[in-house]
């Protein structure tokens, strides 16, 4: 597994405008962006004891969470993802899903998962059986993403964070979501072995500290 550095900052609109301008001068926009941005929708999984949520809140050193994700409502490109964090470093594994498979998993029809050709899907199946993992909440937001080849740097600006509890409806364009409370703009910076100085300078903000903000945790406010 390829572990990466990652840190987040909660910023305001003036910060975002400054960072966006700086990044546009030295980085390229993500190739999947439309007019510089795209929409992200995820369904997160947890068990009846809220294991993933509590481990995040308590800052457990080794933790993981599963989610199903799609972009711009495109049901032809859906991914199951597992995000792991160990000693402050992050790793993401993924596997493709069809819309039918994704809906089956979210609605608890998991029997066919055990026959999947993808190990990550089978791992989630085992954990739905042994740990009681199930779909918990929808997380929506708008993302602006920038990339830089040296250091494999990826920087994102996430905002308009919304949440929904009807997870079985997550593939529908009419799925109802509500603004998540106390969620502003999140700057995320990810890189491999080094962060180029030109990029570090571009995201340097006064009086801003690294944050442990979690969209999943923020969006669990409604259950």
PDB file of C-alpha atoms in Angstrom:
ATOM      1  CA  UNK A   1       0.000   0.000   0.000  1.00  0.00           C
ATOM      2  CA  UNK A   2       1.176   3.493  -0.858  1.00  0.00           C
ATOM      3  CA  UNK A   3       0.836   5.751   2.180  1.00  0.00           C
ATOM      4  CA  UNK A   4       0.737   9.512   1.653  1.00  0.00           C
ATOM      5  CA  UNK A   5       1.010  12.627   3.734  1.00  0.00           C
ATOM      6  CA  UNK A   6      -2.208  14.531   4.208  1.00  0.00           C
ATOM      7  CA  UNK A   7      -3.268  17.568   6.131  1.00  0.00           C
ATOM      8  CA  UNK A   8      -6.343  19.742   6.246  1.00  0.00           C
ATOM      9  CA  UNK A   9      -7.181  23.304   7.145  1.00  0.00           C
ATOM     10  CA  UNK A  10     -10.539  24.941   7.740  1.00  0.00           C
ATOM     11  CA  UNK A  11     -10.437  28.222   5.835  1.00  0.00           C
ATOM     12  CA  UNK A  12     -12.736  31.108   4.925  1.00  0.00           C
ATOM     13  CA  UNK A  13     -13.773  32.590   1.594  1.00  0.00           C
ATOM     14  CA  UNK A  14     -10.952  35.127   1.434  1.00  0.00           C
ATOM     15  CA  UNK A  15      -8.437  32.330   2.099  1.00  0.00           C
ATOM     16  CA  UNK A  16      -9.952  30.230  -0.679  1.00  0.00           C
ATOM     17  CA  UNK A  17      -9.814  33.067  -3.198  1.00  0.00           C
ATOM     18  CA  UNK A  18      -6.136  33.669  -2.392  1.00  0.00           C
ATOM     19  CA  UNK A  19      -5.199  29.968  -2.471  1.00  0.00           C
ATOM     20  CA  UNK A  20      -7.137  29.385  -5.701  1.00  0.00           C
ATOM     21  CA  UNK A  21      -5.262  32.223  -7.392  1.00  0.00           C
ATOM     22  CA  UNK A  22      -1.887  30.974  -6.138  1.00  0.00           C
ATOM     23  CA  UNK A  23      -2.541  27.383  -7.162  1.00  0.00           C
ATOM     24  CA  UNK A  24      -3.807  28.355 -10.612  1.00  0.00           C
ATOM     25  CA  UNK A  25      -0.410  29.928 -11.278  1.00  0.00           C
ATOM     26  CA  UNK A  26       1.669  26.828 -10.448  1.00  0.00           C
ATOM     27  CA  UNK A  27      -0.602  23.770 -10.695  1.00  0.00           C
ATOM     28  CA  UNK A  28      -2.958  22.219 -13.228  1.00  0.00           C
ATOM     29  CA  UNK A  29      -6.654  21.589 -12.560  1.00  0.00           C
ATOM     30  CA  UNK A  30      -7.777  17.999 -12.196  1.00  0.00           C
ATOM     31  CA  UNK A  31      -8.623  16.620 -15.654  1.00  0.00           C
ATOM     32  CA  UNK A  32     -12.072  15.537 -14.450  1.00  0.00           C
ATOM     33  CA  UNK A  33     -13.089  19.075 -13.488  1.00  0.00           C
ATOM     34  CA  UNK A  34     -15.915  20.817 -15.307  1.00  0.00           C
ATOM     35  CA  UNK A  35     -15.492  24.596 -15.225  1.00  0.00           C
ATOM     36  CA  UNK A  36     -12.848  24.051 -12.578  1.00  0.00           C
ATOM     37  CA  UNK A  37     -14.909  21.962 -10.186  1.00  0.00           C
ATOM     38  CA  UNK A  38     -16.950  18.792  -9.767  1.00  0.00           C
ATOM     39  CA  UNK A  39     -19.484  17.297  -7.390  1.00  0.00           C
ATOM     40  CA  UNK A  40     -18.590  14.447  -5.043  1.00  0.00           C
ATOM     41  CA  UNK A  41     -21.108  12.139  -3.401  1.00  0.00           C
ATOM     42  CA  UNK A  42     -20.112   9.449  -0.921  1.00  0.00           C
ATOM     43  CA  UNK A  43     -21.955   6.932   1.217  1.00  0.00           C
ATOM     44  CA  UNK A  44     -20.026   6.068   4.383  1.00  0.00           C
ATOM     45  CA  UNK A  45     -20.240   2.803   6.334  1.00  0.00           C
ATOM     46  CA  UNK A  46     -20.097   2.175  10.062  1.00  0.00           C
ATOM     47  CA  UNK A  47     -21.328  -0.383  12.571  1.00  0.00           C
ATOM     48  CA  UNK A  48     -23.982  -0.124  15.283  1.00  0.00           C
ATOM     49  CA  UNK A  49     -21.345   1.091  17.742  1.00  0.00           C
ATOM     50  CA  UNK A  50     -20.158   3.863  15.386  1.00  0.00           C
ATOM     51  CA  UNK A  51     -16.652   2.431  15.388  1.00  0.00           C
ATOM     52  CA  UNK A  52     -15.320   4.545  12.498  1.00  0.00           C
ATOM     53  CA  UNK A  53     -16.900   7.718  13.871  1.00  0.00           C
ATOM     54  CA  UNK A  54     -15.586   7.278  17.402  1.00  0.00           C
ATOM     55  CA  UNK A  55     -12.105   6.292  16.250  1.00  0.00           C
ATOM     56  CA  UNK A  56     -11.959   9.519  14.261  1.00  0.00           C
ATOM     57  CA  UNK A  57     -13.235  11.660  17.127  1.00  0.00           C
ATOM     58  CA  UNK A  58     -10.838  10.012  19.591  1.00  0.00           C
ATOM     59  CA  UNK A  59      -7.853  10.235  17.241  1.00  0.00           C
ATOM     60  CA  UNK A  60      -7.126   6.495  17.179  1.00  0.00           C
ATOM     61  CA  UNK A  61      -3.735   5.987  15.534  1.00  0.00           C
ATOM     62  CA  UNK A  62      -4.723   3.074  13.289  1.00  0.00           C
ATOM     63  CA  UNK A  63      -8.154   3.344  11.728  1.00  0.00           C
ATOM     64  CA  UNK A  64     -10.080   2.748   8.524  1.00  0.00           C
ATOM     65  CA  UNK A  65     -13.377   3.616   6.916  1.00  0.00           C
ATOM     66  CA  UNK A  66     -15.270   2.373   3.873  1.00  0.00           C
ATOM     67  CA  UNK A  67     -17.259   4.477   1.438  1.00  0.00           C
ATOM     68  CA  UNK A  68     -18.875   4.263  -2.000  1.00  0.00           C
ATOM     69  CA  UNK A  69     -18.239   7.306  -4.170  1.00  0.00           C
ATOM     70  CA  UNK A  70     -19.357   8.799  -7.477  1.00  0.00           C
ATOM     71  CA  UNK A  71     -18.703  12.094  -9.246  1.00  0.00           C
ATOM     72  CA  UNK A  72     -21.106  14.545 -10.899  1.00  0.00           C
ATOM     73  CA  UNK A  73     -23.886  11.998 -10.509  1.00  0.00           C
ATOM     74  CA  UNK A  74     -22.233   9.707 -13.081  1.00  0.00           C
ATOM     75  CA  UNK A  75     -23.433   6.204 -12.222  1.00  0.00           C
ATOM     76  CA  UNK A  76     -21.140   4.667 -14.863  1.00  0.00           C
ATOM     77  CA  UNK A  77     -18.106   5.427 -12.692  1.00  0.00           C
ATOM     78  CA  UNK A  78     -18.622   4.306  -9.088  1.00  0.00           C
ATOM     79  CA  UNK A  79     -15.892   3.242  -6.688  1.00  0.00           C
ATOM     80  CA  UNK A  80     -15.783   1.355  -3.403  1.00  0.00           C
ATOM     81  CA  UNK A  81     -12.978   2.869  -1.350  1.00  0.00           C
ATOM     82  CA  UNK A  82     -11.230   2.061   1.903  1.00  0.00           C
ATOM     83  CA  UNK A  83      -9.242   4.828   3.498  1.00  0.00           C
ATOM     84  CA  UNK A  84      -6.688   3.785   6.117  1.00  0.00           C
ATOM     85  CA  UNK A  85      -4.670   5.988   8.441  1.00  0.00           C
ATOM     86  CA  UNK A  86      -1.586   4.849  10.348  1.00  0.00           C
ATOM     87  CA  UNK A  87       0.835   7.100  12.226  1.00  0.00           C
ATOM     88  CA  UNK A  88      -0.597  10.153  10.502  1.00  0.00           C
ATOM     89  CA  UNK A  89      -0.111   8.743   6.978  1.00  0.00           C
ATOM     90  CA  UNK A  90      -3.036   7.884   4.703  1.00  0.00           C
ATOM     91  CA  UNK A  91      -3.685   5.206   2.114  1.00  0.00           C
ATOM     92  CA  UNK A  92      -6.667   4.724  -0.191  1.00  0.00           C
ATOM     93  CA  UNK A  93      -7.632   1.460  -1.895  1.00  0.00           C
ATOM     94  CA  UNK A  94     -10.453   1.250  -4.436  1.00  0.00           C
ATOM     95  CA  UNK A  95     -12.461  -1.145  -6.578  1.00  0.00           C
ATOM     96  CA  UNK A  96     -15.036  -0.473  -9.332  1.00  0.00           C
ATOM     97  CA  UNK A  97     -18.743  -1.087  -8.805  1.00  0.00           C
ATOM     98  CA  UNK A  98     -21.693  -1.074 -11.143  1.00  0.00           C
ATOM     99  CA  UNK A  99     -24.711   0.970 -10.158  1.00  0.00           C
ATOM    100  CA  UNK A 100     -26.583  -2.260  -9.404  1.00  0.00           C
ATOM    101  CA  UNK A 101     -23.785  -3.553  -7.183  1.00  0.00           C
ATOM    102  CA  UNK A 102     -23.492  -0.245  -5.342  1.00  0.00           C
ATOM    103  CA  UNK A 103     -27.224  -0.111  -4.653  1.00  0.00           C
ATOM    104  CA  UNK A 104     -27.246  -3.742  -3.481  1.00  0.00           C
ATOM    105  CA  UNK A 105     -24.433  -3.044  -1.014  1.00  0.00           C
ATOM    106  CA  UNK A 106     -26.026   0.113   0.350  1.00  0.00           C
ATOM    107  CA  UNK A 107     -29.401  -1.585   0.817  1.00  0.00           C
ATOM    108  CA  UNK A 108     -27.863  -4.592   2.577  1.00  0.00           C
ATOM    109  CA  UNK A 109     -28.155  -7.092  -0.258  1.00  0.00           C
ATOM    110  CA  UNK A 110     -24.590  -8.278   0.181  1.00  0.00           C
ATOM    111  CA  UNK A 111     -24.768 -11.976  -0.693  1.00  0.00           C
ATOM    112  CA  UNK A 112     -23.115 -11.649  -4.116  1.00  0.00           C
ATOM    113  CA  UNK A 113     -20.236  -9.593  -2.731  1.00  0.00           C
ATOM    114  CA  UNK A 114     -18.480 -12.753  -1.583  1.00  0.00           C
ATOM    115  CA  UNK A 115     -18.095 -13.829  -5.233  1.00  0.00           C
ATOM    116  CA  UNK A 116     -16.552 -10.550  -6.402  1.00  0.00           C
ATOM    117  CA  UNK A 117     -13.286 -10.591  -8.319  1.00  0.00           C
ATOM    118  CA  UNK A 118     -12.117  -7.605  -6.265  1.00  0.00           C
ATOM    119  CA  UNK A 119     -10.541  -8.305  -2.885  1.00  0.00           C
ATOM    120  CA  UNK A 120     -11.712  -4.983  -1.458  1.00  0.00           C
ATOM    121  CA  UNK A 121     -15.344  -5.857  -2.165  1.00  0.00           C
ATOM    122  CA  UNK A 122     -14.887  -9.209  -0.465  1.00  0.00           C
ATOM    123  CA  UNK A 123     -13.235  -7.488   2.496  1.00  0.00           C
ATOM    124  CA  UNK A 124     -16.222  -5.187   2.916  1.00  0.00           C
ATOM    125  CA  UNK A 125     -18.516  -8.218   2.686  1.00  0.00           C
ATOM    126  CA  UNK A 126     -16.623  -9.957   5.494  1.00  0.00           C
ATOM    127  CA  UNK A 127     -16.880  -6.852   7.641  1.00  0.00           C
ATOM    128  CA  UNK A 128     -20.601  -6.464   6.995  1.00  0.00           C
ATOM    129  CA  UNK A 129     -20.966 -10.003   8.364  1.00  0.00           C
ATOM    130  CA  UNK A 130     -18.425  -9.910  11.203  1.00  0.00           C
ATOM    131  CA  UNK A 131     -18.592  -6.257  12.269  1.00  0.00           C
ATOM    132  CA  UNK A 132     -22.083  -5.306  11.150  1.00  0.00           C
ATOM    133  CA  UNK A 133     -20.954  -2.537   8.799  1.00  0.00           C
ATOM    134  CA  UNK A 134     -23.799  -0.831   6.972  1.00  0.00           C
ATOM    135  CA  UNK A 135     -24.439   2.385   5.070  1.00  0.00           C
ATOM    136  CA  UNK A 136     -24.813   5.278   7.506  1.00  0.00           C
ATOM    137  CA  UNK A 137     -24.885   8.636   5.778  1.00  0.00           C
ATOM    138  CA  UNK A 138     -24.504  10.511   2.508  1.00  0.00           C
ATOM    139  CA  UNK A 139     -21.874  13.231   2.183  1.00  0.00           C
ATOM    140  CA  UNK A 140     -22.092  15.687  -0.741  1.00  0.00           C
ATOM    141  CA  UNK A 141     -19.774  18.564  -1.571  1.00  0.00           C
ATOM    142  CA  UNK A 142     -18.285  20.635  -4.362  1.00  0.00           C
ATOM    143  CA  UNK A 143     -14.567  20.140  -5.009  1.00  0.00           C
ATOM    144  CA  UNK A 144     -11.921  22.129  -6.845  1.00  0.00           C
ATOM    145  CA  UNK A 145      -8.784  20.044  -7.363  1.00  0.00           C
ATOM    146  CA  UNK A 146      -5.239  20.878  -8.469  1.00  0.00           C
ATOM    147  CA  UNK A 147      -2.372  18.499  -9.283  1.00  0.00           C
ATOM    148  CA  UNK A 148       1.411  18.783  -9.503  1.00  0.00           C
ATOM    149  CA  UNK A 149       3.603  15.912 -10.777  1.00  0.00           C
ATOM    150  CA  UNK A 150       6.662  16.392  -8.530  1.00  0.00           C
ATOM    151  CA  UNK A 151       5.835  14.758  -5.214  1.00  0.00           C
ATOM    152  CA  UNK A 152       2.505  13.561  -6.662  1.00  0.00           C
ATOM    153  CA  UNK A 153       0.816  16.538  -5.032  1.00  0.00           C
ATOM    154  CA  UNK A 154      -2.951  16.938  -5.006  1.00  0.00           C
ATOM    155  CA  UNK A 155      -4.647  19.931  -3.415  1.00  0.00           C
ATOM    156  CA  UNK A 156      -8.404  20.284  -3.061  1.00  0.00           C
ATOM    157  CA  UNK A 157     -10.841  22.962  -1.975  1.00  0.00           C
ATOM    158  CA  UNK A 158     -14.094  21.452  -0.693  1.00  0.00           C
ATOM    159  CA  UNK A 159     -17.217  23.442   0.139  1.00  0.00           C
ATOM    160  CA  UNK A 160     -21.018  23.384   0.166  1.00  0.00           C
ATOM    161  CA  UNK A 161     -20.886  20.248   2.307  1.00  0.00           C
ATOM    162  CA  UNK A 162     -24.258  18.564   2.619  1.00  0.00           C
ATOM    163  CA  UNK A 163     -25.603  15.440   4.289  1.00  0.00           C
ATOM    164  CA  UNK A 164     -28.451  13.010   3.817  1.00  0.00           C
ATOM    165  CA  UNK A 165     -29.715  10.001   5.734  1.00  0.00           C
ATOM    166  CA  UNK A 166     -31.660   8.183   2.988  1.00  0.00           C
ATOM    167  CA  UNK A 167     -28.672   6.193   1.771  1.00  0.00           C
ATOM    168  CA  UNK A 168     -30.772   3.898  -0.449  1.00  0.00           C
ATOM    169  CA  UNK A 169     -31.548   6.971  -2.588  1.00  0.00           C
ATOM    170  CA  UNK A 170     -27.937   8.036  -3.122  1.00  0.00           C
ATOM    171  CA  UNK A 171     -27.842   7.252  -6.854  1.00  0.00           C
ATOM    172  CA  UNK A 172     -30.897   9.373  -7.593  1.00  0.00           C
ATOM    173  CA  UNK A 173     -30.409  12.965  -8.810  1.00  0.00           C
ATOM    174  CA  UNK A 174     -33.445  13.803  -6.638  1.00  0.00           C
ATOM    175  CA  UNK A 175     -31.810  12.549  -3.444  1.00  0.00           C
ATOM    176  CA  UNK A 176     -32.460  15.080  -0.671  1.00  0.00           C
ATOM    177  CA  UNK A 177     -29.471  16.445   1.234  1.00  0.00           C
ATOM    178  CA  UNK A 178     -29.212  19.308   3.729  1.00  0.00           C
ATOM    179  CA  UNK A 179     -26.364  21.691   4.570  1.00  0.00           C
ATOM    180  CA  UNK A 180     -24.126  20.150   7.219  1.00  0.00           C
ATOM    181  CA  UNK A 181     -23.889  22.526  10.212  1.00  0.00           C
ATOM    182  CA  UNK A 182     -20.620  24.291  11.029  1.00  0.00           C
ATOM    183  CA  UNK A 183     -19.006  23.203   7.760  1.00  0.00           C
ATOM    184  CA  UNK A 184     -17.138  25.871   5.864  1.00  0.00           C
ATOM    185  CA  UNK A 185     -14.362  25.423   3.313  1.00  0.00           C
ATOM    186  CA  UNK A 186     -11.799  22.653   3.679  1.00  0.00           C
ATOM    187  CA  UNK A 187      -8.324  22.857   2.156  1.00  0.00           C
ATOM    188  CA  UNK A 188      -6.684  19.431   1.788  1.00  0.00           C
ATOM    189  CA  UNK A 189      -3.057  18.914   0.788  1.00  0.00           C
ATOM    190  CA  UNK A 190      -1.759  15.439  -0.125  1.00  0.00           C
ATOM    191  CA  UNK A 191       1.665  14.352  -1.284  1.00  0.00           C
ATOM    192  CA  UNK A 192       4.024  11.376  -1.362  1.00  0.00           C
ATOM    193  CA  UNK A 193       7.623  11.724  -0.145  1.00  0.00           C
ATOM    194  CA  UNK A 194       8.034  15.491  -0.421  1.00  0.00           C
ATOM    195  CA  UNK A 195       6.057  18.689  -0.855  1.00  0.00           C
ATOM    196  CA  UNK A 196       7.743  21.065  -3.340  1.00  0.00           C
ATOM    197  CA  UNK A 197       8.544  24.463  -1.854  1.00  0.00           C
ATOM    198  CA  UNK A 198       6.659  26.282  -4.606  1.00  0.00           C
ATOM    199  CA  UNK A 199       3.471  24.441  -3.594  1.00  0.00           C
ATOM    200  CA  UNK A 200       4.049  24.904   0.128  1.00  0.00           C
ATOM    201  CA  UNK A 201       4.374  28.642  -0.477  1.00  0.00           C
ATOM    202  CA  UNK A 202       1.199  28.721  -2.564  1.00  0.00           C
ATOM    203  CA  UNK A 203      -0.927  27.316   0.275  1.00  0.00           C
ATOM    204  CA  UNK A 204       0.754  29.174   3.115  1.00  0.00           C
ATOM    205  CA  UNK A 205      -1.906  30.971   5.159  1.00  0.00           C
ATOM    206  CA  UNK A 206      -1.404  33.098   8.239  1.00  0.00           C
ATOM    207  CA  UNK A 207      -3.088  32.082  11.478  1.00  0.00           C
ATOM    208  CA  UNK A 208      -4.275  28.750  10.085  1.00  0.00           C
ATOM    209  CA  UNK A 209      -3.378  25.455  11.691  1.00  0.00           C
ATOM    210  CA  UNK A 210      -3.675  21.868  10.582  1.00  0.00           C
ATOM    211  CA  UNK A 211      -7.169  20.572  11.294  1.00  0.00           C
ATOM    212  CA  UNK A 212      -8.551  17.122  12.017  1.00  0.00           C
ATOM    213  CA  UNK A 213     -11.845  18.003  10.311  1.00  0.00           C
ATOM    214  CA  UNK A 214     -13.842  15.020   9.069  1.00  0.00           C
ATOM    215  CA  UNK A 215     -16.693  15.447   6.593  1.00  0.00           C
ATOM    216  CA  UNK A 216     -18.077  12.099   7.702  1.00  0.00           C
ATOM    217  CA  UNK A 217     -18.120  13.102  11.369  1.00  0.00           C
ATOM    218  CA  UNK A 218     -19.639  16.497  10.573  1.00  0.00           C
ATOM    219  CA  UNK A 219     -22.358  14.889   8.467  1.00  0.00           C
ATOM    220  CA  UNK A 220     -23.377  12.395  11.160  1.00  0.00           C
ATOM    221  CA  UNK A 221     -25.079  15.229  13.035  1.00  0.00           C
ATOM    222  CA  UNK A 222     -28.478  13.990  11.852  1.00  0.00           C
ATOM    223  CA  UNK A 223     -27.951  10.373  12.871  1.00  0.00           C
TER     224      UNK A 223
END
